[in-house]
Structure formats: C-alpha cells, structure tokens
Short mmCIF file of C-alpha atoms in Angstrom, two decimals:
data_model
loop_
_atom_site.label_atom_id
_atom_site.label_comp_id
_atom_site.label_asym_id
_atom_site.label_seq_id
_atom_site.Cartn_x
_atom_site.Cartn_y
_atom_site.Cartn_z
CA MET A 1 126.96 79.44 103.31
CA GLY A 2 124.23 77.45 101.58
CA ARG A 3 121.20 78.94 99.89
CA VAL A 4 120.12 82.56 100.25
CA ILE A 5 116.37 82.88 99.86
CA ALA A 6 114.63 86.27 99.76
CA VAL A 7 110.99 86.24 100.82
CA SER A 8 109.48 89.21 99.07
CA SER A 9 106.34 90.72 97.69
CA GLY A 10 105.46 93.62 95.46
CA LYS A 11 102.97 94.69 98.13
CA GLY A 12 102.96 95.11 101.89
CA GLY A 13 100.57 93.38 104.26
CA VAL A 14 100.43 90.07 102.42
CA GLY A 15 101.99 88.15 105.31
CA LYS A 16 105.54 88.21 103.94
CA SER A 17 107.21 88.52 107.35
CA MET A 18 105.00 85.77 108.77
CA VAL A 19 105.96 83.50 105.86
CA ALA A 20 109.69 84.33 106.19
CA THR A 21 109.74 83.74 109.95
CA THR A 22 107.59 80.61 109.91
CA LEU A 23 109.60 79.20 107.02
CA ALA A 24 112.83 79.80 108.96
CA LEU A 25 111.38 78.12 112.08
CA ASN A 26 110.18 75.13 110.07
CA LEU A 27 113.63 74.72 108.50
CA VAL A 28 115.20 74.81 111.99
CA LYS A 29 112.76 72.08 113.03
CA LYS A 30 114.10 69.94 110.16
CA GLY A 31 117.57 70.20 111.71
CA LEU A 32 118.98 72.77 109.30
CA LYS A 33 121.23 75.65 110.30
CA VAL A 34 119.15 78.69 109.46
CA GLY A 35 119.63 82.45 109.54
CA LEU A 36 116.94 85.12 109.33
CA LEU A 37 117.82 88.66 108.30
CA ASP A 38 115.11 91.33 108.45
CA LEU A 39 115.79 93.85 105.69
CA ASP A 40 112.39 95.55 105.97
CA PHE A 41 113.88 98.59 107.71
CA THR A 42 110.88 100.90 107.54
CA SER A 43 108.50 98.39 109.05
CA PRO A 44 110.47 95.53 110.61
CA SER A 45 108.12 92.88 112.00
CA THR A 46 110.02 89.62 112.51
CA HIS A 47 111.23 90.63 115.98
CA VAL A 48 107.60 91.06 117.07
CA ILE A 49 106.62 87.68 115.63
CA LEU A 50 109.60 86.00 117.34
CA ALA A 51 109.28 88.10 120.53
CA VAL A 52 112.98 88.92 120.32
CA LYS A 53 113.79 91.25 123.17
CA GLY A 54 116.99 91.89 125.05
CA LEU A 55 119.01 89.87 122.56
CA TYR A 56 121.99 91.70 121.17
CA PRO A 57 124.57 90.71 118.58
CA GLU A 58 128.09 90.18 119.87
CA GLU A 59 130.82 92.13 118.15
CA GLU A 60 133.95 90.17 117.39
CA TYR A 61 135.72 90.70 114.07
CA GLY A 62 132.26 91.60 112.75
CA ILE A 63 128.83 90.96 114.21
CA LEU A 64 127.60 87.60 115.49
CA PRO A 65 123.81 87.37 115.18
CA PRO A 66 122.18 86.11 118.40
CA LEU A 67 120.39 82.76 118.49
CA ALA A 68 116.61 83.14 118.76
CA HIS A 69 114.38 80.06 118.81
CA GLY A 70 117.14 78.05 117.18
CA LEU A 71 117.89 80.45 114.35
CA ARG A 72 120.58 83.09 113.84
CA TYR A 73 118.65 86.33 113.89
CA MET A 74 119.61 89.75 112.64
CA SER A 75 117.51 92.90 112.42
CA ILE A 76 118.02 96.63 112.47
CA VAL A 77 115.92 96.73 115.66
CA HIS A 78 118.96 95.30 117.47
CA TYR A 79 120.23 98.84 117.01
CA SER A 80 117.22 101.16 116.56
CA LEU A 81 115.40 99.65 119.59
CA ASP A 82 111.96 100.09 118.08
CA GLU A 83 112.29 103.86 117.84
CA PRO A 84 111.02 105.44 114.65
CA ALA A 85 113.86 105.17 112.14
CA PRO A 86 113.15 107.42 109.20
CA LEU A 87 115.67 106.40 106.58
CA ARG A 88 116.39 107.93 103.22
CA GLY A 89 117.02 105.50 100.40
CA GLU A 90 120.73 106.17 100.48
CA ASP A 91 120.88 105.42 104.22
CA VAL A 92 118.87 102.25 103.63
CA SER A 93 121.43 101.23 101.01
CA ASN A 94 124.32 101.93 103.35
CA ALA A 95 122.70 100.08 106.24
CA ILE A 96 122.00 97.04 104.05
CA ILE A 97 125.50 97.01 102.63
CA GLU A 98 126.91 97.28 106.15
CA LEU A 99 124.65 94.56 107.57
CA LEU A 100 125.51 92.21 104.70
CA ALA A 101 129.21 92.98 104.96
CA ILE A 102 129.82 92.77 108.70
CA THR A 103 127.46 90.01 109.82
CA ARG A 104 129.30 86.76 110.46
CA TRP A 105 126.63 84.14 109.86
CA GLY A 106 129.01 81.21 110.32
CA GLU A 107 127.98 77.95 108.70
CA LEU A 108 124.39 78.15 107.48
CA ASP A 109 122.34 75.81 105.31
CA ILE A 110 119.84 78.52 104.45
CA LEU A 111 119.69 82.26 105.04
CA ILE A 112 116.19 83.71 104.77
CA LEU A 113 115.90 87.42 103.95
CA ASP A 114 112.71 89.22 104.92
CA MET A 115 112.60 91.86 102.19
CA PRO A 116 110.70 95.15 102.25
CA PRO A 117 107.71 95.31 99.89
CA GLY A 118 108.13 96.73 96.43
CA ILE A 119 111.22 97.19 94.31
CA GLY A 120 113.16 99.94 96.03
CA ASP A 121 116.68 100.25 97.37
CA ALA A 122 116.70 97.07 99.48
CA THR A 123 115.67 94.94 96.52
CA LEU A 124 118.12 96.58 94.12
CA ASP A 125 121.01 96.35 96.62
CA THR A 126 120.50 92.73 97.58
CA LEU A 127 120.25 91.77 93.92
CA ARG A 128 123.55 93.52 93.34
CA LEU A 129 125.34 92.29 96.49
CA VAL A 130 124.04 88.74 96.83
CA PRO A 131 124.68 87.07 93.49
CA ARG A 132 123.28 83.66 94.45
CA ILE A 133 119.96 84.98 95.73
CA GLU A 134 116.73 83.11 94.97
CA TYR A 135 113.23 84.54 95.45
CA ILE A 136 110.03 83.30 97.00
CA VAL A 137 107.31 85.84 96.25
CA VAL A 138 104.22 86.10 98.44
CA THR A 139 100.88 87.44 97.25
CA THR A 140 97.28 87.46 98.42
CA PRO A 141 94.35 86.60 96.12
CA SER A 142 93.68 90.35 95.69
CA VAL A 143 93.81 91.82 92.18
CA VAL A 144 95.45 94.98 93.55
CA ALA A 145 98.08 92.99 95.45
CA PHE A 146 98.92 90.84 92.43
CA GLN A 147 99.21 93.95 90.26
CA SER A 148 102.17 95.02 92.42
CA VAL A 149 103.51 91.49 92.79
CA LYS A 150 103.56 91.15 89.01
CA ARG A 151 105.82 94.20 88.72
CA LEU A 152 108.34 92.54 91.03
CA LEU A 153 108.10 89.24 89.13
CA LEU A 154 108.64 90.96 85.78
CA LEU A 155 111.70 92.71 87.20
CA LEU A 156 113.14 89.44 88.56
CA LEU A 157 112.47 87.66 85.25
CA ASP A 158 114.04 90.53 83.34
CA LEU A 159 117.16 90.35 85.54
CA LYS A 160 117.22 86.53 85.28
CA ILE A 161 117.06 86.10 89.07
CA PRO A 162 115.95 82.56 90.05
CA VAL A 163 112.37 82.62 91.34
CA ILE A 164 111.52 79.51 93.40
CA GLY A 165 107.87 80.36 93.01
CA VAL A 166 104.86 82.34 94.14
CA LEU A 167 102.98 81.52 97.34
CA GLU A 168 99.34 82.60 97.68
CA ASN A 169 98.53 83.64 101.24
CA MET A 170 95.38 84.66 103.19
CA VAL A 171 93.04 82.75 100.90
CA MET A 172 89.37 83.04 101.91
CA THR A 173 87.70 81.60 98.84
CA ARG A 174 89.59 79.20 96.58
CA SER A 175 90.01 80.43 93.02
CA SER A 176 92.52 79.68 90.28
CA TYR A 177 93.04 83.39 89.44
CA ILE A 178 96.53 83.72 90.99
CA GLU A 179 97.64 80.22 89.96
CA ASP A 180 96.71 80.93 86.34
CA LYS A 181 98.49 84.30 86.37
CA VAL A 182 101.64 82.80 87.92
CA LYS A 183 101.76 79.91 85.45
CA GLY A 184 101.09 82.41 82.66
CA LEU A 185 104.38 84.06 83.55
CA GLY A 186 106.11 80.68 83.32
CA LEU A 187 106.65 80.55 87.10
CA LYS A 188 105.93 77.91 89.72
CA TYR A 189 102.81 78.25 91.87
CA LEU A 190 103.80 77.17 95.39
CA GLY A 191 100.26 76.64 96.63
CA ALA A 192 97.59 78.43 98.63
CA ILE A 193 97.54 79.01 102.37
CA ASP A 194 94.09 79.63 103.82
CA TYR A 195 93.40 82.72 105.89
CA ASP A 196 94.04 81.64 109.49
CA GLU A 197 91.95 83.51 112.03
CA GLY A 198 94.01 82.17 114.93
CA LEU A 199 97.30 83.45 113.51
CA GLU A 200 97.15 86.90 115.11
CA ALA A 201 97.01 85.33 118.59
CA SER A 202 100.26 83.44 117.88
CA ILE A 203 102.31 86.57 117.28
CA GLY A 204 105.09 86.72 119.82
CA GLU A 205 104.67 83.02 120.64
CA PRO A 206 106.68 80.94 118.17
CA ALA A 207 105.68 77.62 119.81
CA LYS A 208 102.01 78.50 119.28
CA LEU A 209 102.75 79.77 115.77
CA MET A 210 104.27 76.41 114.82
CA LYS A 211 100.95 74.69 115.65
CA THR A 212 98.77 76.90 113.43
CA GLY A 213 97.19 75.86 110.15
CA PHE A 214 99.25 78.62 108.57
CA SER A 215 102.49 76.96 109.74
CA LYS A 216 101.33 73.60 108.30
CA GLY A 217 100.99 75.33 104.94
CA VAL A 218 104.45 76.87 105.22
CA ALA A 219 105.91 73.51 106.38
CA GLU A 220 105.05 72.05 102.97
CA LEU A 221 107.12 74.77 101.36
CA ALA A 222 109.95 74.06 103.84
CA ARG A 223 109.88 70.37 102.84
CA SER A 224 110.43 71.29 99.20
CA LEU A 225 113.48 73.41 100.14
CA ALA A 226 115.23 71.17 102.67
CA MET B 1 94.61 125.22 97.32
CA GLY B 2 92.71 124.09 100.42
CA ARG B 3 93.75 121.26 102.69
CA VAL B 4 96.42 118.73 101.84
CA ILE B 5 95.72 115.41 103.54
CA ALA B 6 98.16 112.51 103.41
CA VAL B 7 96.64 109.07 103.87
CA SER B 8 99.43 106.96 105.22
CA SER B 9 100.33 103.94 107.27
CA GLY B 10 103.44 102.53 108.84
CA LYS B 11 102.58 99.24 107.14
CA GLY B 12 101.53 98.10 103.69
CA GLY B 13 98.38 96.13 102.93
CA VAL B 14 96.14 97.84 105.47
CA GLY B 15 93.84 99.28 102.81
CA LYS B 16 95.50 102.70 102.67
CA SER B 17 94.98 103.17 98.91
CA MET B 18 91.37 102.01 99.19
CA VAL B 19 90.79 104.53 101.99
CA ALA B 20 92.52 107.35 100.09
CA THR B 21 90.59 106.69 96.86
CA THR B 22 87.22 106.12 98.52
CA LEU B 23 87.70 109.21 100.69
CA ALA B 24 88.47 111.29 97.59
CA LEU B 25 85.38 109.93 95.78
CA ASN B 26 83.17 110.64 98.80
CA LEU B 27 84.46 114.21 98.99
CA VAL B 28 83.67 114.67 95.26
CA LYS B 29 80.16 113.40 95.99
CA LYS B 30 79.79 116.19 98.56
CA GLY B 31 80.49 118.72 95.79
CA LEU B 32 84.08 119.50 96.74
CA LYS B 33 86.91 120.02 94.26
CA VAL B 34 89.23 117.14 95.01
CA GLY B 35 92.64 115.98 93.81
CA LEU B 36 94.22 112.57 94.33
CA LEU B 37 97.98 112.13 94.00
CA ASP B 38 99.42 108.61 94.21
CA LEU B 39 102.89 108.85 95.76
CA ASP B 40 103.22 105.10 96.38
CA PHE B 41 105.66 104.71 93.49
CA THR B 42 106.83 101.16 94.20
CA SER B 43 103.32 99.74 94.39
CA PRO B 44 100.83 102.26 92.98
CA SER B 45 97.28 100.97 93.32
CA THR B 46 94.83 103.85 92.98
CA HIS B 47 94.77 103.60 89.17
CA VAL B 48 93.61 99.98 89.47
CA ILE B 49 90.90 100.89 91.99
CA LEU B 50 89.70 103.76 89.77
CA ALA B 51 90.20 101.82 86.52
CA VAL B 52 92.12 104.75 85.09
CA LYS B 53 93.33 103.76 81.65
CA GLY B 54 94.11 105.81 78.59
CA LEU B 55 93.95 109.05 80.56
CA TYR B 56 96.98 111.24 80.21
CA PRO B 57 97.89 114.55 81.78
CA GLU B 58 98.01 117.52 79.43
CA GLU B 59 101.19 119.54 79.42
CA GLU B 60 100.74 123.29 79.41
CA TYR B 61 103.00 125.45 81.57
CA GLY B 62 103.25 122.39 83.81
CA ILE B 63 101.08 119.30 83.97
CA LEU B 64 97.29 119.28 84.16
CA PRO B 65 96.04 116.16 85.93
CA PRO B 66 93.21 114.43 84.01
CA LEU B 67 89.72 114.25 85.49
CA ALA B 68 88.80 110.71 86.59
CA HIS B 69 85.40 110.04 88.17
CA GLY B 70 85.13 113.70 89.09
CA LEU B 71 88.52 114.07 90.71
CA ARG B 72 91.84 115.45 89.46
CA TYR B 73 94.05 112.40 89.32
CA MET B 74 97.82 112.13 89.19
CA SER B 75 100.01 109.04 89.36
CA ILE B 76 103.40 107.92 88.18
CA VAL B 77 101.61 105.25 86.11
CA HIS B 78 100.61 108.04 83.71
CA TYR B 79 104.27 107.80 82.75
CA SER B 80 105.54 104.32 83.69
CA LEU B 81 102.52 102.61 82.06
CA ASP B 82 102.41 99.78 84.59
CA GLU B 83 105.87 98.55 83.71
CA PRO B 84 108.08 97.55 86.62
CA ALA B 85 109.69 100.78 87.83
CA PRO B 86 112.54 99.98 90.19
CA LEU B 87 113.43 103.28 91.79
CA ARG B 88 116.27 104.13 94.13
CA GLY B 89 115.42 106.42 97.02
CA GLU B 90 117.12 109.35 95.35
CA ASP B 91 115.07 108.84 92.18
CA VAL B 92 111.92 108.57 94.28
CA SER B 93 112.83 111.90 95.88
CA ASN B 94 113.42 113.54 92.53
CA ALA B 95 110.19 112.16 91.05
CA ILE B 96 108.18 113.37 94.06
CA ILE B 97 109.77 116.79 93.99
CA GLU B 98 109.06 117.02 90.26
CA LEU B 99 105.46 115.81 90.55
CA LEU B 100 104.78 118.26 93.38
CA ALA B 101 106.47 121.11 91.55
CA ILE B 102 105.06 120.79 88.06
CA THR B 103 101.50 119.59 88.65
CA ARG B 104 98.97 122.39 88.22
CA TRP B 105 96.11 121.30 90.43
CA GLY B 106 94.09 124.46 89.87
CA GLU B 107 91.56 125.37 92.53
CA LEU B 108 91.12 122.46 94.93
CA ASP B 109 89.29 122.19 98.24
CA ILE B 110 91.21 119.08 99.26
CA LEU B 111 94.20 117.26 97.84
CA ILE B 112 94.51 113.66 99.03
CA LEU B 113 97.97 112.07 98.92
CA ASP B 114 98.19 108.30 98.81
CA MET B 115 101.51 107.79 100.59
CA PRO B 116 103.77 104.74 100.44
CA PRO B 117 103.90 102.67 103.62
CA GLY B 118 106.59 103.33 106.17
CA ILE B 119 108.74 106.36 106.78
CA GLY B 120 111.08 106.47 103.81
CA ASP B 121 111.89 109.08 101.20
CA ALA B 122 108.33 109.89 100.12
CA THR B 123 107.29 110.63 103.69
CA LEU B 124 110.38 112.69 104.46
CA ASP B 125 110.11 114.68 101.21
CA THR B 126 106.43 115.48 101.47
CA LEU B 127 106.91 116.60 105.08
CA ARG B 128 109.65 118.90 103.88
CA LEU B 129 107.95 120.18 100.72
CA VAL B 130 104.31 120.44 101.82
CA PRO B 131 104.33 122.53 104.96
CA ARG B 132 100.55 122.50 105.53
CA ILE B 133 100.22 118.72 105.32
CA GLU B 134 97.88 116.85 107.69
CA TYR B 135 97.88 113.10 108.23
CA ILE B 136 95.24 110.41 108.37
CA VAL B 137 96.91 107.18 109.43
CA VAL B 138 95.36 103.82 108.58
CA THR B 139 95.98 100.65 110.56
CA THR B 140 94.44 97.19 110.89
CA PRO B 141 93.67 95.58 114.27
CA SER B 142 96.88 93.54 113.95
CA VAL B 143 99.54 93.93 116.65
CA VAL B 144 102.28 93.71 114.00
CA ALA B 145 100.62 96.35 111.82
CA PHE B 146 100.16 98.74 114.73
CA GLN B 147 103.79 98.25 115.75
CA SER B 148 104.81 99.85 112.45
CA VAL B 149 102.00 102.39 112.49
CA LYS B 150 103.16 103.52 115.93
CA ARG B 151 106.62 104.30 114.55
CA LEU B 152 105.06 106.61 111.96
CA LEU B 153 102.83 108.25 114.58
CA LEU B 154 105.78 108.85 116.91
CA LEU B 155 107.70 110.45 114.05
CA LEU B 156 104.76 112.72 113.14
CA LEU B 157 104.26 113.72 116.77
CA ASP B 158 107.96 114.38 117.14
CA LEU B 159 107.93 116.63 114.05
CA LYS B 160 104.71 118.34 115.25
CA ILE B 161 102.85 117.41 112.04
CA PRO B 162 99.05 117.66 112.48
CA VAL B 163 97.51 114.18 112.69
CA ILE B 164 93.77 114.21 111.99
CA GLY B 165 93.52 110.76 113.51
CA VAL B 166 93.92 107.02 113.13
CA LEU B 167 91.41 104.92 111.21
CA GLU B 168 91.11 101.20 112.02
CA ASN B 169 90.40 99.16 108.89
CA MET B 170 89.60 95.50 108.09
CA VAL B 171 88.10 94.83 111.51
CA MET B 172 86.85 91.27 111.92
CA THR B 173 86.24 91.15 115.66
CA ARG B 174 85.60 94.38 117.54
CA SER B 175 88.16 95.14 120.24
CA SER B 176 89.33 98.33 121.92
CA TYR B 177 93.02 97.46 121.52
CA ILE B 178 93.78 99.98 118.75
CA GLU B 179 91.45 102.66 120.12
CA ASP B 180 93.19 102.48 123.52
CA LYS B 181 96.65 102.62 121.96
CA VAL B 182 95.70 105.61 119.76
CA LYS B 183 94.17 107.53 122.65
CA GLY B 184 97.20 106.62 124.76
CA LEU B 185 99.31 108.57 122.27
CA GLY B 186 96.97 111.56 122.70
CA LEU B 187 95.58 111.13 119.17
CA LYS B 188 92.06 110.93 117.79
CA TYR B 189 90.59 107.51 116.97
CA LEU B 190 88.61 107.93 113.74
CA GLY B 191 86.59 104.74 114.13
CA ALA B 192 86.57 101.16 112.90
CA ILE B 193 85.64 99.93 109.44
CA ASP B 194 84.58 96.30 109.29
CA TYR B 195 86.26 93.89 106.93
CA ASP B 196 84.17 93.98 103.77
CA GLU B 197 84.17 90.73 101.82
CA GLY B 198 82.54 92.36 98.80
CA LEU B 199 85.19 95.04 98.49
CA GLU B 200 87.54 93.07 96.25
CA ALA B 201 84.80 92.72 93.61
CA SER B 202 84.42 96.52 93.48
CA ILE B 203 88.01 97.17 92.44
CA GLY B 204 88.00 98.92 89.08
CA GLU B 205 84.33 99.87 89.47
CA PRO B 206 84.07 103.12 91.43
CA ALA B 207 80.25 103.21 91.21
CA LYS B 208 80.10 99.78 92.85
CA LEU B 209 82.78 100.77 95.36
CA MET B 210 80.67 103.74 96.51
CA LYS B 211 77.85 101.34 97.44
CA THR B 212 79.96 99.07 99.69
CA GLY B 213 79.82 98.97 103.47
CA PHE B 214 83.46 100.03 103.38
CA SER B 215 82.54 103.24 101.54
CA LYS B 216 79.81 103.98 104.11
CA GLY B 217 82.49 103.81 106.81
CA VAL B 218 84.80 106.12 104.84
CA ALA B 219 81.88 108.51 104.12
CA GLU B 220 81.63 109.23 107.86
CA LEU B 221 85.25 110.30 107.80
CA ALA B 222 84.55 112.46 104.71
CA ARG B 223 81.69 114.18 106.57
CA SER B 224 84.05 115.20 109.36
CA LEU B 225 86.48 116.73 106.83
CA ALA B 226 84.08 118.56 104.48
#
C-alpha cells in the first residue's frame, strides 16, 4: 500500500468528510487506486455523500471493500445499516482495530481515512496502529474551531506525526488569521476553499459534487499529492 | 437542583456550544440560578465563548464552580489549561463521573450540559448517571448533519429520554425539510435560527453576544423553559 492520509480536524462540522470524500474522488479521477475508510463511527457521513446503498463488502480471507464511484470504500455503516450505534470508547477501539486488521485493501496508491473530530480513541488508535500515517487537518476560519484544531496540531507535532498541512474550509470573507496561525506553528497552509452554497445540493450525487467550486479547491490539493 | 438540560447534537459544528452558552446566559438574564457544565472534553469551546480565563474552582468538600458572567461554570479546561488533552473513552468516562460526582452546584434552577457530538461515552454516561436529564438537540439544515442528528434522536426515543425538542441553527434559506423530519419522529420543532454573520465577532464577548440576532432566537427558547 502507498500513502495513508488521515483527514482530520479538532472540531466537527468543518467539512472534513466532504474534503476526505472529494479528495478521494479527485485522486481516482487522476487514475490512482484509492481507498476511503470512514472511521467517524459516531457520525459517519461519507456514505451519504457518496450515496452508497446496498453495497456490501465480500468476505474472503478478510473483508474486500466494495467499489463505489471508482474507489474502494469501507465504513461501519456496511454493518450498522444506519441504525443508531452508541459505542463506548473501548468498543470504538476494538472496531477500529478490527476494521484495520481484516480489511484487504489490495494494491492502493492512497488510502484516505475520514477521522472523527477531536483527539479521542480513533485518533489515538490509528496513530498507534498505522505507523506511516500522514495528516491533513481541516479547519474553518472560526476562532472557536481553530482553538480545537490547534489542540490536535499540537498533539501531532508533539508525537512527531507528519502533517501535510492545514486546509481552511467554508471561507466567507478572506482573512489571513488562519494562515498566520498555521505558519506560526511551523506548518504548511494548504489554502482556502470558499463557502460553496451549492454544495449541499450535491450531497448524494458524486458527479454533481465533482463539478462544484468546492471540488475545484480540493482538486488543487489532490494535484499536490498525486 | 432543578432541571438538567443537555444541549446535544449528533454532529459537531452545528453551533451546539453557542446555543448552550447563549441559552445559559439568557436564563441568567431572566433571574434564574444557572449552571453550565462543558462535557465536550475533546473540543471544549464554552470557555472561549465566555472568555473564561484565570477563573479556578475552589475546593471545599468537593469543587465549587466559579461564577462567570452570572452563571456557575465548570469545564475540564479549569484543569487541562487548554493543552491538548487526548483522552481514551475510559478516561472520558472517569472524568465525567468525577466531575458529576464532586461538583457542588449549590441551588440551581437549571443546569445546562454542553455535550460532545455523537453518541459516545459522554452521552452514555450522562444518560446513566443523570436520571432526570432532558435533551435539546441542535441541528443545521444540512442533510448530512440531520442524518447524524437522527441517530441520536432515535437512541433517545428508544431509551425513553425526554426530548424537549430540536432546534434548527445556521439557517440560510428557509425550508420545511428539518421541521417535517422532526415532526415525523413525533418530536417538537423548536424553531429556526438564521445564520448570523456577526456571531463570530461576538466570541469572547458575552455582552456583545447577547445583542446578536442569534441570541434573540435563543432567548425565545429560554422563555419556553423558564
């Protein structure tokens, strides 16, 4: 397997799952072999964005993730079927360890992980279990959001985990606040993506999603990775 | 102690902490004795919104929460001092149990809990430890957000936890989508609060926050509770 890139954020609702999914789709478009693993167990979203329904992993010496819109896709909703899945931290840990251990990704150029917000079990487990992991961290321009994002960045820096950079999403008014803060931590600022009013209407329609202004912003990031 | 109201959401970034804090401040304004407990340990935000700094709980047969802007305020940041605090689920459980057990709230009319997003340890523990808990659930108009919010609502309904209702936040274009979904679950729709561009500038300035359009929307909710 090639690179393993975690798309994360200290804070929920910053568009992390949209970035992870759209990044994966843009990498597929470039001809790469891409996997997408949704580790946000308490509020999985990528299956809604991709409109994945009725696709199930095959079991054969492990689990083969189904192909969805050209990418190998794995999520806990393959099993929980969109029912409420209250999970204690320990169960989350076990589920992540199991998913990472039994999924047979085959040959991949890039595996994208959609991480849960914050720095809880999923973050700690993937850091422990996936030694070559690299992080893309998503924030919004909000002071409150960046406050939480900064905690995650400080943790990653402290643990010497490679951080590809910080992407600023849902920008309404351009300002250098986030860029300055990111550079102040010695990290790369991956650019700003403007708030895209049409994005909501593209949820569940990947072809439409790929034509949004949001996707054009993410495509630039994909270019720098491929 | 009077009512214990958890402000929660299946999804992060929907303005849950802003609603919880502004609701608490509006209840103080009505002359009620109010407590605010931030249980969102992986991305605590209420201390930023309230600009709580240099306030520490006194210890005396338990912990006395300091008074901030007229409300009794308790958060893990009193102890973690804004450092990154990676917590495993089990530690989150223990910290919640400890905070709930040792905090001496005194006489309160309403205790507001700012819950973490999703249905993880904090949600499961508070449901177990606070038998009289009632829920206000915050969502945005987004299909993806409501997908996660619905999981939480189904869990609460299944466990027969009282749900005061669902508040729709950050509304840009009025639509009955969320209202219909909420009523379809047999729950109360608490109204829509428009997206407030000026809100970001009021973070850290509670007096300014109380004058925003957002706060006027939350004040209506406060009226129905007081």
